Amino acid sequence: MMNKTYEEISFDQLSDVERSLINAATEVMQYSHNPYSKFHVGAALLTESGKIISGTNYENAAYGSTICAERAAILKANAEGHRDLKMIAIIGKGKDFDSPEPIAPCGACRQVIFEASQLGDYDIDVIMSNTKQTKIFKSKISRLLPLAFGPKDLSY
Ligand code: THU
């Protein structure tokens, strides 16, 4: 089972803290700066002490300078002194449409989540949800980015 990339679980099967993370990720989508794609993404992190830190996508007129929700949340956590990340929840929504499928982190975000996982010495749990929270995937960053290159390869 642990070799699968992800498992699908229902909202009912989520723990209280997992639900809180999805709710926080949903809340923060209201601040998404997305004039170009009009796609809202929210991410919420759980620290070891139980603190929830959220972030949302922040687009840029130079499109490639866009920051995804996941990276926004991780940088916010770092600026608050948190490198002890345990879990991240991600959710998304279009302007005029719900996302039918769970939102999975992009490749760049997987790499940054992996960096955080080695800094915090914990294989971060990743919860991915569709807009209506009717389809939820659960995984681990090591499963979403197998054979990854990270700080330990640089002996950090
Ligand atoms: N986006 C995220 O914030 N996270 C993801 O995992 C996928 C994509 C954002 C970037 C951009 O603002 C919009 O979604 C469309 O790509």
mmCIF file of N, CA, C and O in Angstrom, residues 4-78:
data_model
loop_
_atom_site.group_PDB
_atom_site.id
_atom_site.type_symbol
_atom_site.label_atom_id
_atom_site.label_comp_id
_atom_site.label_asym_id
_atom_site.label_seq_id
_atom_site.Cartn_x
_atom_site.Cartn_y
_atom_site.Cartn_z
ATOM 1 N N LYS A 4 2.073 2.862 -3.287
ATOM 2 C CA LYS A 4 1.178 3.602 -4.181
ATOM 3 C C LYS A 4 1.491 5.092 -4.091
ATOM 4 O O LYS A 4 1.926 5.589 -3.063
ATOM 5 N N THR A 5 1.214 5.799 -5.187
ATOM 6 C CA THR A 5 1.497 7.239 -5.180
ATOM 7 C C THR A 5 0.591 7.977 -4.189
ATOM 8 O O THR A 5 1.022 8.934 -3.541
ATOM 9 N N TYR A 6 -0.661 7.524 -4.108
ATOM 10 C CA TYR A 6 -1.604 8.178 -3.194
ATOM 11 C C TYR A 6 -2.744 7.218 -2.907
ATOM 12 O O TYR A 6 -2.917 6.213 -3.604
ATOM 13 N N GLU A 7 -3.524 7.543 -1.859
ATOM 14 C CA GLU A 7 -4.766 6.819 -1.590
ATOM 15 C C GLU A 7 -5.918 7.803 -1.631
ATOM 16 O O GLU A 7 -5.754 8.961 -1.237
ATOM 17 N N GLU A 8 -7.048 7.338 -2.080
ATOM 18 C CA GLU A 8 -8.236 8.191 -2.006
ATOM 19 C C GLU A 8 -8.928 7.917 -0.676
ATOM 20 O O GLU A 8 -9.119 6.753 -0.290
ATOM 21 N N ILE A 9 -9.295 8.985 0.029
ATOM 22 C CA ILE A 9 -10.048 8.811 1.276
ATOM 23 C C ILE A 9 -11.234 9.766 1.280
ATOM 24 O O ILE A 9 -11.215 10.803 0.610
ATOM 25 N N SER A 10 -12.250 9.424 2.025
ATOM 26 C CA SER A 10 -13.430 10.291 2.086
ATOM 27 C C SER A 10 -13.238 11.329 3.185
ATOM 28 O O SER A 10 -12.409 11.170 4.087
ATOM 29 N N PHE A 11 -14.020 12.386 3.117
ATOM 30 C CA PHE A 11 -13.940 13.446 4.128
ATOM 31 C C PHE A 11 -14.175 12.862 5.520
ATOM 32 O O PHE A 11 -13.533 13.255 6.489
ATOM 33 N N ASP A 12 -15.090 11.894 5.605
ATOM 34 C CA ASP A 12 -15.411 11.260 6.895
ATOM 35 C C ASP A 12 -14.207 10.555 7.516
ATOM 36 O O ASP A 12 -14.125 10.420 8.733
ATOM 37 N N GLN A 13 -13.324 10.073 6.665
ATOM 38 C CA GLN A 13 -12.149 9.334 7.165
ATOM 39 C C GLN A 13 -11.029 10.254 7.632
ATOM 40 O O GLN A 13 -10.057 9.777 8.218
ATOM 41 N N LEU A 14 -11.162 11.552 7.375
ATOM 42 C CA LEU A 14 -10.105 12.487 7.769
ATOM 43 C C LEU A 14 -10.111 12.702 9.277
ATOM 44 O O LEU A 14 -11.175 12.683 9.912
ATOM 45 N N SER A 15 -8.945 12.943 9.834
ATOM 46 C CA SER A 15 -8.859 13.297 11.259
ATOM 47 C C SER A 15 -9.301 14.752 11.422
ATOM 48 O O SER A 15 -9.407 15.505 10.434
ATOM 49 N N ASP A 16 -9.519 15.153 12.662
ATOM 50 C CA ASP A 16 -9.927 16.542 12.935
ATOM 51 C C ASP A 16 -8.892 17.527 12.396
ATOM 52 O O ASP A 16 -9.244 18.554 11.812
ATOM 53 N N VAL A 17 -7.628 17.207 12.601
ATOM 54 C CA VAL A 17 -6.589 18.148 12.175
ATOM 55 C C VAL A 17 -6.513 18.219 10.646
ATOM 56 O O VAL A 17 -6.297 19.285 10.069
ATOM 57 N N GLU A 18 -6.731 17.084 9.998
ATOM 58 C CA GLU A 18 -6.742 17.092 8.526
ATOM 59 C C GLU A 18 -7.902 17.947 8.011
ATOM 60 O O GLU A 18 -7.745 18.719 7.068
ATOM 61 N N ARG A 19 -9.035 17.837 8.651
ATOM 62 C CA ARG A 19 -10.182 18.681 8.260
ATOM 63 C C ARG A 19 -9.885 20.154 8.503
ATOM 64 O O ARG A 19 -10.238 21.012 7.692
ATOM 65 N N SER A 20 -9.232 20.445 9.627
ATOM 66 C CA SER A 20 -8.895 21.843 9.929
ATOM 67 C C SER A 20 -7.963 22.410 8.861
ATOM 68 O O SER A 20 -8.081 23.569 8.471
ATOM 69 N N LEU A 21 -7.044 21.581 8.395
ATOM 70 C CA LEU A 21 -6.111 22.052 7.356
ATOM 71 C C LEU A 21 -6.849 22.337 6.052
ATOM 72 O O LEU A 21 -6.605 23.348 5.394
ATOM 73 N N ILE A 22 -7.749 21.440 5.678
ATOM 74 C CA ILE A 22 -8.516 21.668 4.441
ATOM 75 C C ILE A 22 -9.370 22.936 4.590
ATOM 76 O O ILE A 22 -9.466 23.748 3.665
ATOM 77 N N ASN A 23 -9.934 23.131 5.772
ATOM 78 C CA ASN A 23 -10.737 24.346 5.984
ATOM 79 C C ASN A 23 -9.875 25.604 5.896
ATOM 80 O O ASN A 23 -10.282 26.604 5.308
ATOM 81 N N ALA A 24 -8.680 25.554 6.486
ATOM 82 C CA ALA A 24 -7.781 26.715 6.433
ATOM 83 C C ALA A 24 -7.352 26.993 4.993
ATOM 84 O O ALA A 24 -7.269 28.151 4.562
ATOM 85 N N ALA A 25 -7.085 25.927 4.234
ATOM 86 C CA ALA A 25 -6.691 26.090 2.825
ATOM 87 C C ALA A 25 -7.847 26.679 2.013
ATOM 88 O O ALA A 25 -7.649 27.497 1.113
ATOM 89 N N THR A 26 -9.056 26.285 2.356
ATOM 90 C CA THR A 26 -10.241 26.817 1.664
ATOM 91 C C THR A 26 -10.417 28.298 1.973
ATOM 92 O O THR A 26 -10.661 29.117 1.081
ATOM 93 N N GLU A 27 -10.265 28.650 3.250
ATOM 94 C CA GLU A 27 -10.408 30.049 3.705
ATOM 95 C C GLU A 27 -9.455 30.990 2.985
ATOM 96 O O GLU A 27 -9.834 32.075 2.551
ATOM 97 N N VAL A 28 -8.206 30.573 2.875
ATOM 98 C CA VAL A 28 -7.172 31.483 2.359
ATOM 99 C C VAL A 28 -7.313 31.715 0.855
ATOM 100 O O VAL A 28 -6.776 32.691 0.319
ATOM 101 N N MET A 29 -8.094 30.860 0.180
ATOM 102 C CA MET A 29 -8.289 31.050 -1.269
ATOM 103 C C MET A 29 -8.902 32.411 -1.585
ATOM 104 O O MET A 29 -8.765 32.919 -2.688
ATOM 105 N N GLN A 30 -9.597 33.009 -0.598
ATOM 106 C CA GLN A 30 -10.221 34.317 -0.841
ATOM 107 C C GLN A 30 -9.161 35.390 -1.134
ATOM 108 O O GLN A 30 -9.468 36.424 -1.724
ATOM 109 N N TYR A 31 -7.912 35.150 -0.720
ATOM 110 C CA TYR A 31 -6.848 36.145 -0.935
ATOM 111 C C TYR A 31 -5.967 35.817 -2.137
ATOM 112 O O TYR A 31 -4.961 36.490 -2.367
ATOM 113 N N SER A 32 -6.333 34.782 -2.874
ATOM 114 C CA SER A 32 -5.564 34.414 -4.058
ATOM 115 C C SER A 32 -5.466 35.604 -5.023
ATOM 116 O O SER A 32 -6.470 36.242 -5.355
ATOM 117 N N HIS A 33 -4.246 35.881 -5.465
ATOM 118 C CA HIS A 33 -4.032 36.945 -6.462
ATOM 119 C C HIS A 33 -3.860 36.237 -7.803
ATOM 120 O O HIS A 33 -2.776 35.721 -8.108
ATOM 121 N N ASN A 34 -4.949 36.167 -8.570
ATOM 122 C CA ASN A 34 -4.928 35.319 -9.762
ATOM 123 C C ASN A 34 -5.582 35.978 -10.980
ATOM 124 O O ASN A 34 -6.391 35.348 -11.662
ATOM 125 N N PRO A 35 -5.236 37.238 -11.283
ATOM 126 C CA PRO A 35 -5.915 37.927 -12.395
ATOM 127 C C PRO A 35 -5.680 37.274 -13.753
ATOM 128 O O PRO A 35 -6.452 37.502 -14.679
ATOM 129 N N TYR A 36 -4.631 36.464 -13.880
ATOM 130 C CA TYR A 36 -4.292 35.900 -15.193
ATOM 131 C C TYR A 36 -4.943 34.541 -15.398
ATOM 132 O O TYR A 36 -5.627 34.326 -16.400
ATOM 133 N N SER A 37 -4.774 33.633 -14.446
ATOM 134 C CA SER A 37 -5.388 32.304 -14.610
ATOM 135 C C SER A 37 -6.802 32.264 -14.019
ATOM 136 O O SER A 37 -7.602 31.412 -14.381
ATOM 137 N N LYS A 38 -7.081 33.163 -13.085
ATOM 138 C CA LYS A 38 -8.348 33.170 -12.344
ATOM 139 C C LYS A 38 -8.579 31.839 -11.608
ATOM 140 O O LYS A 38 -9.706 31.440 -11.348
ATOM 141 N N PHE A 39 -7.498 31.196 -11.293
ATOM 142 C CA PHE A 39 -7.578 29.923 -10.567
ATOM 143 C C PHE A 39 -7.087 30.138 -9.135
ATOM 144 O O PHE A 39 -5.983 30.657 -8.915
ATOM 145 N N HIS A 40 -7.951 29.795 -8.192
ATOM 146 C CA HIS A 40 -7.622 29.966 -6.771
ATOM 147 C C HIS A 40 -7.006 28.682 -6.220
ATOM 148 O O HIS A 40 -7.580 27.600 -6.407
ATOM 149 N N VAL A 41 -5.898 28.821 -5.515
ATOM 150 C CA VAL A 41 -5.329 27.666 -4.813
ATOM 151 C C VAL A 41 -5.041 28.085 -3.370
ATOM 152 O O VAL A 41 -4.534 29.185 -3.113
ATOM 153 N N GLY A 42 -5.403 27.210 -2.446
ATOM 154 C CA GLY A 42 -5.085 27.434 -1.033
ATOM 155 C C GLY A 42 -4.282 26.262 -0.513
ATOM 156 O O GLY A 42 -4.522 25.110 -0.888
ATOM 157 N N ALA A 43 -3.315 26.569 0.344
ATOM 158 C CA ALA A 43 -2.520 25.517 0.981
ATOM 159 C C ALA A 43 -2.426 25.829 2.467
ATOM 160 O O ALA A 43 -2.365 26.999 2.856
ATOM 161 N N ALA A 44 -2.450 24.793 3.281
ATOM 162 C CA ALA A 44 -2.299 24.991 4.725
ATOM 163 C C ALA A 44 -1.356 23.944 5.281
ATOM 164 O O ALA A 44 -1.460 22.756 4.955
ATOM 165 N N LEU A 45 -0.436 24.406 6.111
ATOM 166 C CA LEU A 45 0.601 23.559 6.709
ATOM 167 C C LEU A 45 0.321 23.334 8.179
ATOM 168 O O LEU A 45 -0.208 24.215 8.860
ATOM 169 N N LEU A 46 0.738 22.179 8.651
ATOM 170 C CA LEU A 46 0.668 21.873 10.081
ATOM 171 C C LEU A 46 2.088 21.781 10.624
ATOM 172 O O LEU A 46 2.915 21.048 10.078
ATOM 173 N N THR A 47 2.357 22.520 11.692
ATOM 174 C CA THR A 47 3.680 22.428 12.336
ATOM 175 C C THR A 47 3.618 21.384 13.452
ATOM 176 O O THR A 47 2.534 20.957 13.867
ATOM 177 N N GLU A 48 4.781 21.039 13.944
ATOM 178 C CA GLU A 48 4.854 20.030 15.001
ATOM 179 C C GLU A 48 4.028 20.415 16.235
ATOM 180 O O GLU A 48 3.401 19.576 16.865
ATOM 181 N N SER A 49 4.022 21.714 16.533
ATOM 182 C CA SER A 49 3.296 22.164 17.730
ATOM 183 C C SER A 49 1.796 22.305 17.473
ATOM 184 O O SER A 49 1.047 22.693 18.367
ATOM 185 N N GLY A 50 1.360 22.026 16.250
ATOM 186 C CA GLY A 50 -0.071 22.076 15.959
ATOM 187 C C GLY A 50 -0.538 23.387 15.360
ATOM 188 O O GLY A 50 -1.734 23.617 15.159
ATOM 189 N N LYS A 51 0.411 24.271 15.046
ATOM 190 C CA LYS A 51 0.048 25.545 14.425
ATOM 191 C C LYS A 51 -0.291 25.327 12.944
ATOM 192 O O LYS A 51 0.339 24.492 12.277
ATOM 193 N N ILE A 52 -1.265 26.076 12.459
ATOM 194 C CA ILE A 52 -1.641 26.002 11.040
ATOM 195 C C ILE A 52 -1.197 27.288 10.350
ATOM 196 O O ILE A 52 -1.502 28.385 10.828
ATOM 197 N N ILE A 53 -0.476 27.131 9.246
ATOM 198 C CA ILE A 53 0.034 28.286 8.487
ATOM 199 C C ILE A 53 -0.396 28.117 7.038
ATOM 200 O O ILE A 53 -0.105 27.095 6.419
ATOM 201 N N SER A 54 -1.114 29.126 6.528
ATOM 202 C CA SER A 54 -1.682 28.961 5.181
ATOM 203 C C SER A 54 -1.049 29.921 4.186
ATOM 204 O O SER A 54 -0.417 30.911 4.552
ATOM 205 N N GLY A 55 -1.242 29.613 2.920
ATOM 206 C CA GLY A 55 -0.731 30.461 1.846
ATOM 207 C C GLY A 55 -1.584 30.275 0.606
ATOM 208 O O GLY A 55 -2.294 29.273 0.466
ATOM 209 N N THR A 56 -1.521 31.265 -0.282
ATOM 210 C CA THR A 56 -2.324 31.187 -1.503
ATOM 211 C C THR A 56 -1.493 31.632 -2.694
ATOM 212 O O THR A 56 -0.443 32.281 -2.520
ATOM 213 N N ASN A 57 -1.941 31.279 -3.893
ATOM 214 C CA ASN A 57 -1.140 31.606 -5.075
ATOM 215 C C ASN A 57 -1.128 33.112 -5.333
ATOM 216 O O ASN A 57 -2.121 33.805 -5.125
ATOM 217 N N TYR A 58 0.013 33.588 -5.786
ATOM 218 C CA TYR A 58 0.234 35.015 -6.006
ATOM 219 C C TYR A 58 0.867 35.174 -7.385
ATOM 220 O O TYR A 58 2.058 34.914 -7.573
ATOM 221 N N GLU A 59 0.024 35.550 -8.339
ATOM 222 C CA GLU A 59 0.484 35.604 -9.737
ATOM 223 C C GLU A 59 1.227 36.903 -10.023
ATOM 224 O O GLU A 59 1.220 37.836 -9.218
ATOM 225 N N ASN A 60 1.845 36.913 -11.195
ATOM 226 C CA ASN A 60 2.659 38.054 -11.578
ATOM 227 C C ASN A 60 2.448 38.350 -13.060
ATOM 228 O O ASN A 60 2.282 37.414 -13.854
ATOM 229 N N ALA A 61 2.489 39.634 -13.418
ATOM 230 C CA ALA A 61 2.326 40.031 -14.821
ATOM 231 C C ALA A 61 3.393 39.369 -15.694
ATOM 232 O O ALA A 61 3.149 39.097 -16.872
ATOM 233 N N ALA A 62 4.566 39.147 -15.124
ATOM 234 C CA ALA A 62 5.563 38.288 -15.786
ATOM 235 C C ALA A 62 5.220 36.878 -15.298
ATOM 236 O O ALA A 62 5.628 36.460 -14.213
ATOM 237 N N TYR A 63 4.409 36.191 -16.085
ATOM 238 C CA TYR A 63 3.727 34.978 -15.599
ATOM 239 C C TYR A 63 4.627 33.996 -14.849
ATOM 240 O O TYR A 63 4.217 33.397 -13.858
ATOM 241 N N GLY A 64 5.831 33.842 -15.348
ATOM 242 C CA GLY A 64 6.734 32.851 -14.755
ATOM 243 C C GLY A 64 7.152 33.188 -13.331
ATOM 244 O O GLY A 64 7.710 32.342 -12.634
ATOM 245 N N SER A 65 6.898 34.416 -12.917
ATOM 246 C CA SER A 65 7.257 34.817 -11.550
ATOM 247 C C SER A 65 6.171 34.474 -10.540
ATOM 248 O O SER A 65 6.288 34.800 -9.355
ATOM 249 N N THR A 66 5.124 33.831 -11.000
ATOM 250 C CA THR A 66 4.041 33.409 -10.099
ATOM 251 C C THR A 66 4.552 32.494 -8.993
ATOM 252 O O THR A 66 5.397 31.633 -9.221
ATOM 253 N N ILE A 67 4.001 32.713 -7.800
ATOM 254 C CA ILE A 67 4.315 31.837 -6.655
ATOM 255 C C ILE A 67 3.075 31.008 -6.336
ATOM 256 O O ILE A 67 1.986 31.561 -6.126
ATOM 257 N N CYS A 68 3.230 29.697 -6.299
ATOM 258 C CA CYS A 68 2.104 28.813 -5.967
ATOM 259 C C CYS A 68 1.772 28.891 -4.472
ATOM 260 O O CYS A 68 2.598 29.300 -3.646
ATOM 261 N N ALA A 69 0.568 28.433 -4.165
ATOM 262 C CA ALA A 69 0.074 28.462 -2.786
ATOM 263 C C ALA A 69 0.979 27.669 -1.837
ATOM 264 O O ALA A 69 1.261 28.113 -0.714
ATOM 265 N N GLU A 70 1.430 26.511 -2.293
ATOM 266 C CA GLU A 70 2.238 25.647 -1.429
ATOM 267 C C GLU A 70 3.546 26.327 -1.043
ATOM 268 O O GLU A 70 3.966 26.309 0.118
ATOM 269 N N ARG A 71 4.203 26.925 -2.047
ATOM 270 C CA ARG A 71 5.475 27.587 -1.744
ATOM 271 C C ARG A 71 5.252 28.840 -0.906
ATOM 272 O O ARG A 71 6.051 29.155 -0.018
ATOM 273 N N ALA A 72 4.142 29.557 -1.171
ATOM 274 C CA ALA A 72 3.827 30.741 -0.355
ATOM 275 C C ALA A 72 3.683 30.332 1.113
ATOM 276 O O ALA A 72 4.189 31.005 2.015
ATOM 277 N N ALA A 73 3.008 29.212 1.352
ATOM 278 C CA ALA A 73 2.781 28.758 2.733
ATOM 279 C C ALA A 73 4.101 28.343 3.388
ATOM 280 O O ALA A 73 4.362 28.674 4.556
ATOM 281 N N ILE A 74 4.941 27.626 2.641
ATOM 282 C CA ILE A 74 6.210 27.155 3.217
ATOM 283 C C ILE A 74 7.130 28.332 3.556
ATOM 284 O O ILE A 74 7.765 28.360 4.614
ATOM 285 N N LEU A 75 7.154 29.335 2.684
ATOM 286 C CA LEU A 75 8.009 30.496 2.962
ATOM 287 C C LEU A 75 7.468 31.301 4.139
ATOM 288 O O LEU A 75 8.236 31.848 4.944
ATOM 289 N N LYS A 76 6.147 31.363 4.241
ATOM 290 C CA LYS A 76 5.552 32.056 5.393
ATOM 291 C C LYS A 76 5.915 31.316 6.690
ATOM 292 O O LYS A 76 6.292 31.936 7.687
ATOM 293 N N ALA A 77 5.816 29.984 6.648
ATOM 294 C CA ALA A 77 6.168 29.188 7.825
ATOM 295 C C ALA A 77 7.636 29.421 8.197
ATOM 296 O O ALA A 77 7.971 29.623 9.368
ATOM 297 N N ASN A 78 8.498 29.422 7.192
ATOM 298 C CA ASN A 78 9.921 29.640 7.468
ATOM 299 C C ASN A 78 10.155 31.004 8.098
ATOM 300 O O ASN A 78 10.940 31.143 9.048
#
